[in-house]
PDB file of C-alpha atoms and ligand atoms in Angstrom:
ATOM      1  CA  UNK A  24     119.312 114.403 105.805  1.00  0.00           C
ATOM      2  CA  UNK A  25     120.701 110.894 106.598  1.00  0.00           C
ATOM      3  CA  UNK A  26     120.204 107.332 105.067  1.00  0.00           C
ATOM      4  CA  UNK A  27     117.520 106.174 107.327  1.00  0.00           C
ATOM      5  CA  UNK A  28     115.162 109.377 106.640  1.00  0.00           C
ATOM      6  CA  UNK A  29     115.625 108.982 102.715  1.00  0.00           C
ATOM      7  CA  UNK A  30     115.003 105.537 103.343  1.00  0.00           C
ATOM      8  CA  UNK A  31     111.615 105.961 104.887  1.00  0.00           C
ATOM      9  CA  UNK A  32     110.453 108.975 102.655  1.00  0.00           C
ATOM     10  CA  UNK A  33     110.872 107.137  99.937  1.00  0.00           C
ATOM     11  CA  UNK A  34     108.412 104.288 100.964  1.00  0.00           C
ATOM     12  CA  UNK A  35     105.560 103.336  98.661  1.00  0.00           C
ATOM     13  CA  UNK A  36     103.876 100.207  98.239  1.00  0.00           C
ATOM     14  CA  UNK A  37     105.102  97.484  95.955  1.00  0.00           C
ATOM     15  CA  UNK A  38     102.394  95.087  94.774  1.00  0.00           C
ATOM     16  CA  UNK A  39     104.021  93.471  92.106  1.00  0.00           C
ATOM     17  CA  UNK A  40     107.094  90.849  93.202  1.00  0.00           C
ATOM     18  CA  UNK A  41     110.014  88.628  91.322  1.00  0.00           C
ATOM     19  CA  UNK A  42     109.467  85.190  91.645  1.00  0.00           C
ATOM     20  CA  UNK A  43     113.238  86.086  93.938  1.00  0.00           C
ATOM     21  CA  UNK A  44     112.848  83.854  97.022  1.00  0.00           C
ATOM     22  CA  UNK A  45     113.678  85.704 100.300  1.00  0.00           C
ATOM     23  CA  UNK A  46     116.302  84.257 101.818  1.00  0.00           C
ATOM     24  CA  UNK A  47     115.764  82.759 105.665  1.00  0.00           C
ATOM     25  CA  UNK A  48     118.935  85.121 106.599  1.00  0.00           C
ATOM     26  CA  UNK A  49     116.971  88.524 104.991  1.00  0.00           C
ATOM     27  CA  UNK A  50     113.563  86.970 106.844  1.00  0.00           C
ATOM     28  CA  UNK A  51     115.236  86.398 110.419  1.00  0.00           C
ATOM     29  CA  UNK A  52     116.988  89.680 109.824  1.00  0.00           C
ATOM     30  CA  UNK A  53     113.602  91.377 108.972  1.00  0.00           C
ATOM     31  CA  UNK A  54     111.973  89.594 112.183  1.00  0.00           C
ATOM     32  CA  UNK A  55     114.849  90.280 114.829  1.00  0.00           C
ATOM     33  CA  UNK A  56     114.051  94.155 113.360  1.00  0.00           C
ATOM     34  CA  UNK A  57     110.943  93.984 114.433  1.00  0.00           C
ATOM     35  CA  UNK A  58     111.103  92.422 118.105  1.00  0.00           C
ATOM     36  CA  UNK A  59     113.379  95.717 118.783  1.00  0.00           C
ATOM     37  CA  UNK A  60     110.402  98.123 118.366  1.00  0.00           C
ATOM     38  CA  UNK A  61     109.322  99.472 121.774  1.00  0.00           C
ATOM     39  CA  UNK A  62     106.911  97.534 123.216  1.00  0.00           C
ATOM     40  CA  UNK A  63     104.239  98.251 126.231  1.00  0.00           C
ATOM     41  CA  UNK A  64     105.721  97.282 129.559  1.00  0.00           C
ATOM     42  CA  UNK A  65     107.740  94.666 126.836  1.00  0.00           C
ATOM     43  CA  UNK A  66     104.778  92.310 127.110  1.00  0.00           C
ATOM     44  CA  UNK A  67     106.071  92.054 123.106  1.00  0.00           C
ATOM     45  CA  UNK A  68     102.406  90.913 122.604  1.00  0.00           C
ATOM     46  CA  UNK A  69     102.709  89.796 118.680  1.00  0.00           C
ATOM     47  CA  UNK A  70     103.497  86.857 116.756  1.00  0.00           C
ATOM     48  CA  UNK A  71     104.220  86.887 112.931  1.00  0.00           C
ATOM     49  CA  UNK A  72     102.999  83.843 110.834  1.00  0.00           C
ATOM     50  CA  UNK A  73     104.889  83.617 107.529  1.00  0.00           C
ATOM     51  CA  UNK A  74     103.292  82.162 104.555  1.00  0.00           C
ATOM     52  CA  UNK A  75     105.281  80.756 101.641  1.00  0.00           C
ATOM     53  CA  UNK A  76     103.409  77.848 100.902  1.00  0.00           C
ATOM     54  CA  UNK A  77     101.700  78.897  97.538  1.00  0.00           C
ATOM     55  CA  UNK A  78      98.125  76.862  97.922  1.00  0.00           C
ATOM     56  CA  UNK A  79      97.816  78.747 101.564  1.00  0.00           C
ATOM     57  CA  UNK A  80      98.963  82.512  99.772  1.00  0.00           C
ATOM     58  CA  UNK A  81      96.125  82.252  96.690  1.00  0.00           C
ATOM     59  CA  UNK A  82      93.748  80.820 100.016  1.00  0.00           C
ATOM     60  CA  UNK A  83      94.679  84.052 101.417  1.00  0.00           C
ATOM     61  CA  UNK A  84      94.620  86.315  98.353  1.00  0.00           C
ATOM     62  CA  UNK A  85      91.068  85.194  97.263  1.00  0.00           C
ATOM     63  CA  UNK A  86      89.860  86.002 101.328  1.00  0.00           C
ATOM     64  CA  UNK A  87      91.945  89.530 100.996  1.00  0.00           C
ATOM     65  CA  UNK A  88      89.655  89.985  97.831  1.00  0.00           C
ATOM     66  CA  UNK A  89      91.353  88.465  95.356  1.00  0.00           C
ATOM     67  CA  UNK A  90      94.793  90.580  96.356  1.00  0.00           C
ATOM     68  CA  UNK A  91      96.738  89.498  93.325  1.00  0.00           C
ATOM     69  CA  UNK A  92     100.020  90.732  95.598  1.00  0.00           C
ATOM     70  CA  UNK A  93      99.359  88.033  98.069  1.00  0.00           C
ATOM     71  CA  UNK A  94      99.428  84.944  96.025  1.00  0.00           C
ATOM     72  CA  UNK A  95     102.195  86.351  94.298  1.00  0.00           C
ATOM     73  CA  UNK A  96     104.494  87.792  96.876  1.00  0.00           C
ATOM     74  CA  UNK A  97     107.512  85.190  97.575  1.00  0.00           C
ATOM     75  CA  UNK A  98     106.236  85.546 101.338  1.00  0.00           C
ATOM     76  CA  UNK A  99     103.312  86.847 103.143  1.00  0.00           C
ATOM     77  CA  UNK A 100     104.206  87.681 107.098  1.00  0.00           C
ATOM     78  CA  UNK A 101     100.216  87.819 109.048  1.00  0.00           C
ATOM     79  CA  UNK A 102     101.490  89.696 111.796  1.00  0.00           C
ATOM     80  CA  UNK A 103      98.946  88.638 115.027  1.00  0.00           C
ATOM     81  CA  UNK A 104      98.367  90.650 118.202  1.00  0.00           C
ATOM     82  CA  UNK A 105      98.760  87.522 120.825  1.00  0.00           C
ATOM     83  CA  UNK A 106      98.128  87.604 124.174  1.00  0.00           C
ATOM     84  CA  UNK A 107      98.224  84.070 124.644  1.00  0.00           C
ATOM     85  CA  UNK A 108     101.786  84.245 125.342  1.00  0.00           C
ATOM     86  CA  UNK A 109     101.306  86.435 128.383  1.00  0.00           C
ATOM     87  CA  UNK A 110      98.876  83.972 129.527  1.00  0.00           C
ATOM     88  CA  UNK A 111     100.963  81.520 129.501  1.00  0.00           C
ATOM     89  CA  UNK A 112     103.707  83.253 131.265  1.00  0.00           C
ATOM     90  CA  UNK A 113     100.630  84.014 134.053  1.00  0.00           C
ATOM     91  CA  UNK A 114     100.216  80.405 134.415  1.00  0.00           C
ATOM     92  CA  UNK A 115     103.850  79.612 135.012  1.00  0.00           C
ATOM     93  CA  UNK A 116     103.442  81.916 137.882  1.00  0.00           C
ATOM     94  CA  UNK A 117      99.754  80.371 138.891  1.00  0.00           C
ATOM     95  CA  UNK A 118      97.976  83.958 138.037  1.00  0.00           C
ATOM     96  CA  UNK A 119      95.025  84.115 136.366  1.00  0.00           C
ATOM     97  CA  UNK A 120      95.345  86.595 133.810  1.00  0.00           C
ATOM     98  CA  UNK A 121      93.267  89.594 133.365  1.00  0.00           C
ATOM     99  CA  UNK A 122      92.269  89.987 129.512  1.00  0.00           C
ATOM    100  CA  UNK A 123      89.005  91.335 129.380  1.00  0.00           C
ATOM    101  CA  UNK A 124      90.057  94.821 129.120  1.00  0.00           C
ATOM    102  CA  UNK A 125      90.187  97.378 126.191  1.00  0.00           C
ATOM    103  CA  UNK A 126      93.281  98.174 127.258  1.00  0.00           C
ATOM    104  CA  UNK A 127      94.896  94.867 127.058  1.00  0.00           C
ATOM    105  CA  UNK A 128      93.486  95.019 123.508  1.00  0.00           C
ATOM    106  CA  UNK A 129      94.757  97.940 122.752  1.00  0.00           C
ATOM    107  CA  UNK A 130      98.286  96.908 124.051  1.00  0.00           C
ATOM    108  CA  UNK A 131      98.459  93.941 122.036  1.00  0.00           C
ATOM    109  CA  UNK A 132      97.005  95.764 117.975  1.00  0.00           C
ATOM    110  CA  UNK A 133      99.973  98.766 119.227  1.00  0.00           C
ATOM    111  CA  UNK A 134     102.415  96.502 119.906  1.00  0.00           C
ATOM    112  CA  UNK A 135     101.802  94.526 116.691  1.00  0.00           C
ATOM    113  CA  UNK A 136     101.846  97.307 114.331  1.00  0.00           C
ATOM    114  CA  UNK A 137     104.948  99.071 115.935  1.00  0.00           C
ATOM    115  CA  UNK A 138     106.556  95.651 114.960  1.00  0.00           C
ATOM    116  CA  UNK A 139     105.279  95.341 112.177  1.00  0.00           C
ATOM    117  CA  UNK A 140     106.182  98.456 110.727  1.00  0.00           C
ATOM    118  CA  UNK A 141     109.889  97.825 111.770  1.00  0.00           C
ATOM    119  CA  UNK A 142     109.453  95.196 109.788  1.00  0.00           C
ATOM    120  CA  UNK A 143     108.529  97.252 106.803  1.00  0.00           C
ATOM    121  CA  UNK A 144     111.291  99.696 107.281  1.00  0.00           C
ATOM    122  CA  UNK A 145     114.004  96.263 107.893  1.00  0.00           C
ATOM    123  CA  UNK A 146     112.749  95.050 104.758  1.00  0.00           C
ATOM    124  CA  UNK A 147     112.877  98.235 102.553  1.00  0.00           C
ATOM    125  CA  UNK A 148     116.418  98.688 103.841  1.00  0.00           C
ATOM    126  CA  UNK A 149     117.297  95.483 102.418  1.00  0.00           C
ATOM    127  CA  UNK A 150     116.051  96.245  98.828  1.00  0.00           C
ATOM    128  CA  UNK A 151     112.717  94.389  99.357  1.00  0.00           C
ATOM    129  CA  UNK A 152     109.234  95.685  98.859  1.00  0.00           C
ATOM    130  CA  UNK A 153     106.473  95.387 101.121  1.00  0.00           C
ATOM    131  CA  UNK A 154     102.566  96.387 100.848  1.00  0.00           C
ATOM    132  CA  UNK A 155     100.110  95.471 103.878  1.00  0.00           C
ATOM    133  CA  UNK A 156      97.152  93.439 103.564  1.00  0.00           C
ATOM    134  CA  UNK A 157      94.838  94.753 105.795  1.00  0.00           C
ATOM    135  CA  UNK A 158      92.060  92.831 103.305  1.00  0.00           C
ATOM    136  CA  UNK A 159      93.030  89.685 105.524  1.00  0.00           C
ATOM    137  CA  UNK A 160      90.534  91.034 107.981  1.00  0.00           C
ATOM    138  CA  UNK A 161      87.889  90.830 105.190  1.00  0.00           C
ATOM    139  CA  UNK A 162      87.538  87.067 106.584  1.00  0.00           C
ATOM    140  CA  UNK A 163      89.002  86.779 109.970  1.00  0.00           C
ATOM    141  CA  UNK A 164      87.224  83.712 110.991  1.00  0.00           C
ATOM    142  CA  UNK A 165      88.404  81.668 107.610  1.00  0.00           C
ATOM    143  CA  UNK A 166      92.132  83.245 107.914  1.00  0.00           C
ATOM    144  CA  UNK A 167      91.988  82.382 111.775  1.00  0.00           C
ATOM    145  CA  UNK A 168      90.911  78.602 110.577  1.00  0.00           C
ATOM    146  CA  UNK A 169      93.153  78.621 107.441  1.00  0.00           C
ATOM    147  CA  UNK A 170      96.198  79.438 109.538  1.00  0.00           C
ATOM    148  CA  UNK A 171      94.843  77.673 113.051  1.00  0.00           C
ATOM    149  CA  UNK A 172      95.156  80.820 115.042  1.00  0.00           C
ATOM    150  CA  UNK A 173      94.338  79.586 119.047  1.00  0.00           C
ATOM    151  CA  UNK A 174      92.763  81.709 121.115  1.00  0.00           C
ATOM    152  CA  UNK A 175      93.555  85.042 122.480  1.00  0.00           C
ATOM    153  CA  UNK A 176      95.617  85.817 118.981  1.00  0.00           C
ATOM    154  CA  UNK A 177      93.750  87.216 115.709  1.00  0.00           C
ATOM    155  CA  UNK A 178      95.687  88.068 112.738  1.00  0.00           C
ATOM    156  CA  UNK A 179      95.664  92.080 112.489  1.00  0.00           C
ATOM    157  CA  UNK A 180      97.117  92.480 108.661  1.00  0.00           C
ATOM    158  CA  UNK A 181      99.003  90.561 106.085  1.00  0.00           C
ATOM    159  CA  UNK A 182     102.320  92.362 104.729  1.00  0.00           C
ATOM    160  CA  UNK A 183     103.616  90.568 101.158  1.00  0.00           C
ATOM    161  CA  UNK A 184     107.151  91.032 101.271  1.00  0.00           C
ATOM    162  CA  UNK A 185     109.633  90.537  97.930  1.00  0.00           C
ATOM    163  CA  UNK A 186     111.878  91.696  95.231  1.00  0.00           C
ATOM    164  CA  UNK A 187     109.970  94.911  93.720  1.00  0.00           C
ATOM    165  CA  UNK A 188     109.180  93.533  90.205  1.00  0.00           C
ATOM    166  CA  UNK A 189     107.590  97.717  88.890  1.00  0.00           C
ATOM    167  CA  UNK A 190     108.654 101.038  90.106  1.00  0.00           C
ATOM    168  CA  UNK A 191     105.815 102.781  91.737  1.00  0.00           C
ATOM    169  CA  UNK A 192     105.530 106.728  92.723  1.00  0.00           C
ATOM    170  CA  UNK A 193     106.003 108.048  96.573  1.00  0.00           C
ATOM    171  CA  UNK A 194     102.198 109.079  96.936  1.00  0.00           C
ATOM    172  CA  UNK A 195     101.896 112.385  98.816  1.00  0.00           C
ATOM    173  CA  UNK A 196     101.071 112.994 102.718  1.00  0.00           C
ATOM    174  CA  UNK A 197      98.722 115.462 104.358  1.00  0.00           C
ATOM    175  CA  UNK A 198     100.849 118.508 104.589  1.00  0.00           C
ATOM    176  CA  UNK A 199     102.803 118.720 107.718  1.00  0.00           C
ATOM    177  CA  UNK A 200     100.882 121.197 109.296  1.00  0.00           C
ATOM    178  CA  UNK A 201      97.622 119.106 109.062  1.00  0.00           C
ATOM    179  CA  UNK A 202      99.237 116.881 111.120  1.00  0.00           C
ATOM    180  CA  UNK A 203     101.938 118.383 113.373  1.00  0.00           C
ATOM    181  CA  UNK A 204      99.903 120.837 116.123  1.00  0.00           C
ATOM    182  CA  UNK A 205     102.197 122.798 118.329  1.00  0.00           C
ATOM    183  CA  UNK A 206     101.097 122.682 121.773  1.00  0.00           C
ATOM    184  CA  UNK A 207      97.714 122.132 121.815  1.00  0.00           C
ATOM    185  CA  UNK A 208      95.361 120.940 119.324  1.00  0.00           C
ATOM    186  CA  UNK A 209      94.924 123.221 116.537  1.00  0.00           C
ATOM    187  CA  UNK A 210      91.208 123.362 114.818  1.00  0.00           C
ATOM    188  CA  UNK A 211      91.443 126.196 112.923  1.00  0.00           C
ATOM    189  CA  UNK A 212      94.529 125.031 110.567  1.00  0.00           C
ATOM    190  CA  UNK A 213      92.791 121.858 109.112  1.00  0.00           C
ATOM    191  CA  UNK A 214      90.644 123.112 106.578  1.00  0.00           C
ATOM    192  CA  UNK A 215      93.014 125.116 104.778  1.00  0.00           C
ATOM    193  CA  UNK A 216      95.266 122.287 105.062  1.00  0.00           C
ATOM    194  CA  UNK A 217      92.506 120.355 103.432  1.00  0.00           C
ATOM    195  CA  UNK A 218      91.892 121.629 100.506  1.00  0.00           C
ATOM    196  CA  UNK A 219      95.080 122.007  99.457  1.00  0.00           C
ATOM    197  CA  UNK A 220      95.632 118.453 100.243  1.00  0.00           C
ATOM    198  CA  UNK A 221      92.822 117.830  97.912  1.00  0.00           C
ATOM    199  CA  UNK A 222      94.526 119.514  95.055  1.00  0.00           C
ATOM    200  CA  UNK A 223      97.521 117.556  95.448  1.00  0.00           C
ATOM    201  CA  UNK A 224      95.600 114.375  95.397  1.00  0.00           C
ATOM    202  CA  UNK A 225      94.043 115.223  92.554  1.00  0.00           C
ATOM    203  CA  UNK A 226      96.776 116.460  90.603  1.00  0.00           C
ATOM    204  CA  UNK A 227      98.287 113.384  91.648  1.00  0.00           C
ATOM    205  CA  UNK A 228      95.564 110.595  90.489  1.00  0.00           C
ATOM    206  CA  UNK A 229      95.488 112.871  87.517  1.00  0.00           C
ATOM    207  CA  UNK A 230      98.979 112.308  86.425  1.00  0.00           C
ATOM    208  CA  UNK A 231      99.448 108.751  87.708  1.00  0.00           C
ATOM    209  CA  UNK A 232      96.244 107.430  85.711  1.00  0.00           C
ATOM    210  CA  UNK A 233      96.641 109.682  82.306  1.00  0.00           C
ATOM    211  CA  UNK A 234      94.206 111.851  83.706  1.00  0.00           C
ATOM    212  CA  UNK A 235      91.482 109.023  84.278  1.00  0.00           C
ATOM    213  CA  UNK A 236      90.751 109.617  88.241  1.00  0.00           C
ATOM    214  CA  UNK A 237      90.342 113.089  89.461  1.00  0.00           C
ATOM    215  CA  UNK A 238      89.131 112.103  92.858  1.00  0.00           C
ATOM    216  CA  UNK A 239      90.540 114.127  96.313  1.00  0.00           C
ATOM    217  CA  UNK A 240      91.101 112.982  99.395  1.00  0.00           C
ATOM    218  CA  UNK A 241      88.242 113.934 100.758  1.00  0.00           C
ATOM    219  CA  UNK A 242      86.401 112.136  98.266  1.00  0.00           C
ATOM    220  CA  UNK A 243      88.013 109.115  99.074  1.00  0.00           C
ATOM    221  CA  UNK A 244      87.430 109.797 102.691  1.00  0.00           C
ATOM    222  CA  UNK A 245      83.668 110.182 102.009  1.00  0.00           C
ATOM    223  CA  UNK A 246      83.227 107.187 100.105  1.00  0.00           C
ATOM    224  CA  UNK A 247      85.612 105.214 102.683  1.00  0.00           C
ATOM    225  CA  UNK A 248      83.571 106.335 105.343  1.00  0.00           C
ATOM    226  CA  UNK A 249      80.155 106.570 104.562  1.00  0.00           C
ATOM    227  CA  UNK A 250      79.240 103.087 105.836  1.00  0.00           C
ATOM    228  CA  UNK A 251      80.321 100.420 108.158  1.00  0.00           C
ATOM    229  CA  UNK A 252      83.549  98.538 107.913  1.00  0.00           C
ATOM    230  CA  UNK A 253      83.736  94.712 108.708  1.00  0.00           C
ATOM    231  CA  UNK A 254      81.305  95.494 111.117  1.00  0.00           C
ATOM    232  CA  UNK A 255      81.382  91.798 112.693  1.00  0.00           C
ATOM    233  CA  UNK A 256      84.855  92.448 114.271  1.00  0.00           C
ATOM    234  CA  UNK A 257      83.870  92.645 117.679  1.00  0.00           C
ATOM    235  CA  UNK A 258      81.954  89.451 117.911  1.00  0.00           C
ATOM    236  CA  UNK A 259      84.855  87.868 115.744  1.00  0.00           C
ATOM    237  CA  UNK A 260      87.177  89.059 118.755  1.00  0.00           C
ATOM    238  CA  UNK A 261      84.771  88.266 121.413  1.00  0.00           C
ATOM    239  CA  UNK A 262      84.835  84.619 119.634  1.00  0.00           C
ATOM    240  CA  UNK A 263      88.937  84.922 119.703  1.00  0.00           C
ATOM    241  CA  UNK A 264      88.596  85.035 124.005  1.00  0.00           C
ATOM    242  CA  UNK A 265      88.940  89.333 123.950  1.00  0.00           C
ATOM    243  CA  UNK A 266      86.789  90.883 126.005  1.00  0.00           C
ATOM    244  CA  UNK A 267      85.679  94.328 125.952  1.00  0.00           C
ATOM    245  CA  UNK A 268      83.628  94.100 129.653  1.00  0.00           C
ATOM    246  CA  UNK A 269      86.277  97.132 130.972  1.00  0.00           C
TER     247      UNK A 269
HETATM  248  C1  FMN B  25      96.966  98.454 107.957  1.00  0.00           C
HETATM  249  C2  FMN B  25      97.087  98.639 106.469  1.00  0.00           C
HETATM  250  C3  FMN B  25      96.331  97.867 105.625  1.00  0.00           C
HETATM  251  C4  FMN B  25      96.456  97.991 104.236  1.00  0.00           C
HETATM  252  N1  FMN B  25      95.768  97.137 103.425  1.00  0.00           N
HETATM  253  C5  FMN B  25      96.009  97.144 102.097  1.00  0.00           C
HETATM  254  C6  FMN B  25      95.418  96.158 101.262  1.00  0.00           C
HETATM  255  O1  FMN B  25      94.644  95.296 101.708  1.00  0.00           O
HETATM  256  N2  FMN B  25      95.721  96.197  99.938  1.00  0.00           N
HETATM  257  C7  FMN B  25      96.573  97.118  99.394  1.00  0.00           C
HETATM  258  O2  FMN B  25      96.813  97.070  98.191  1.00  0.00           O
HETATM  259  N3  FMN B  25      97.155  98.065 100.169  1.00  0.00           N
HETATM  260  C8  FMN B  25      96.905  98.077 101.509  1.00  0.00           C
HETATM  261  N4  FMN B  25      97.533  99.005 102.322  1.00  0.00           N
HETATM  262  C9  FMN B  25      98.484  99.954 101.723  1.00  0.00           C
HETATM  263  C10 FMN B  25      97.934 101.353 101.709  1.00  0.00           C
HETATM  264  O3  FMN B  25      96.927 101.461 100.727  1.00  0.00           O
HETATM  265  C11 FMN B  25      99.090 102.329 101.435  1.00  0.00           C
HETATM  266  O4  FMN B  25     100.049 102.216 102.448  1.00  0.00           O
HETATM  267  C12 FMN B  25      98.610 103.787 101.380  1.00  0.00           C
HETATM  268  O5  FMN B  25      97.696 103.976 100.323  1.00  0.00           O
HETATM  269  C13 FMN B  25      99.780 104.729 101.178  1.00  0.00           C
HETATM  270  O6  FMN B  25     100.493 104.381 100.016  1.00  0.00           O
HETATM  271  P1  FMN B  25     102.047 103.992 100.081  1.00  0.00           P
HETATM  272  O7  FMN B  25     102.210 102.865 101.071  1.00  0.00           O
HETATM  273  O8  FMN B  25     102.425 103.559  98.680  1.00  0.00           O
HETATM  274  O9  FMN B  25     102.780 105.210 100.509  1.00  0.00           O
HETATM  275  C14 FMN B  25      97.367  98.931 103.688  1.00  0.00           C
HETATM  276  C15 FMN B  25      98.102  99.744 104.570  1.00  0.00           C
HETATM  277  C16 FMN B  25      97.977  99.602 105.929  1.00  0.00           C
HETATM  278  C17 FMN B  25      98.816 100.456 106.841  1.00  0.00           C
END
């Protein structure tokens, strides 16, 4: 269609990196990308923390569980929703700033993912490779320490960025229609989009592992979600100065 959507439907994760250095020009290029994504009433409530420093990347692997990619990505960007910033501004202007709302919360995560996924897209464009570390929030409290995150911030995910060093395979979507409703919600197409979903992901595990994993998406889904995720996150965030009283 054009260069951009080949670009971005071509994305998959590389978790395997040269030992390439990225340049600062390529990094400030990558970063500049990513302060252009839309951002809520431009409060541009992120900040991005970039790691090269290899004893603070295997730190950071070991907390992501042992994420091999992290220690040996050339650079790890933590991307942070950050509020603090705002506050600041607030105080310039002697206002006390309102942050115990959901909403602000919510502001901030959108705002850093929308960046962040720029980011991702800059980055790809320029022949680099990028996977997110959303393991980072296995630990938040050790990352927060690690990297001496103040209050008001907390680091949302990890992205290792660097030369692809392995090809890896596009891995397939949903089908369209499972996620593209046309003017108003539509129940009744999800099941049959499901299952054939399923078969895909099968077919797909089955080929990419020499017919090893069989397992379907909704077998993933059912072991992902079965139990509680990292279920100390809200006192983590509470400890961070967000509040959730509104
Ligand atoms: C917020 C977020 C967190 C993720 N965390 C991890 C992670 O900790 N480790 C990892 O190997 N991949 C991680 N991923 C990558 C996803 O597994 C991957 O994007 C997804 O399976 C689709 O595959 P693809 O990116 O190759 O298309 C993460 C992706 C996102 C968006």
């Amino acid at each position: 269609m054009n260069d951009i959507v080949d670009l971005l439907q071509r994305h998959r994760s590389i978790r395997q990196f040269k030992q390439e250095p990225v340049s600062e020009e390529a990094l400030e290029a990558i970063v500049r990308s990513a302060q252009m994504a839309s951002t809520s009433s431009n409060v541009q409530a992120y900040s991005v923390i970039a790691v090269t420093r290899a004893e603070t990347k295997r730190a950071l692997s070991v907390l992501a569980g042992n994420q091999r990619s992290v220690a040996e990505c050339p650079v790890l960007l933590v991307w942070c929703a950050d509020l603090r910033r705002n506050r600041l501004a607030c105080e310039r202007e002697g206002v006390e700033m309102v942050s115990d709302t959901m909403e602000n919360f919510i502001v901030a995560t959108v705002d850093t993912a929308l960046a962040a996924q720029n980011a991702a897209i800059a980055a790809e464009s320029l022949g680099l490779g990028i996977v997110y570390v959303g393991g980072l929030r296995n630990d938040l409290r050790e990352v927060t320490r690690l990297l001496d995150v103040p209050e008001l911030v907390y680091p949302v995910f990890g992205m290792c960025v660097g030369y692809p060093d392995h090809e890896s395979s596009v891995r397939p979507r949903l089908p369209v229609r499972a996620v593209l409703h046309r003017e108003s919600y539509d129940r009744a197409g999800q099941q049959e989009a499901l299952e054939e979903y399923d078969q895909t992901t099968r077919d797909y595990y089955l080929e990419r592992t020499k017919g090893k994993r069989a397992t379907t998406w909704s077998q993933d889904m059912g072991e992902k979600f079965k139990r509680p995720a990292r279920d100390y996150m809200r006192t983590y965030l509470e400890e961070q100065g967000f509040r959730f009283d509104r």
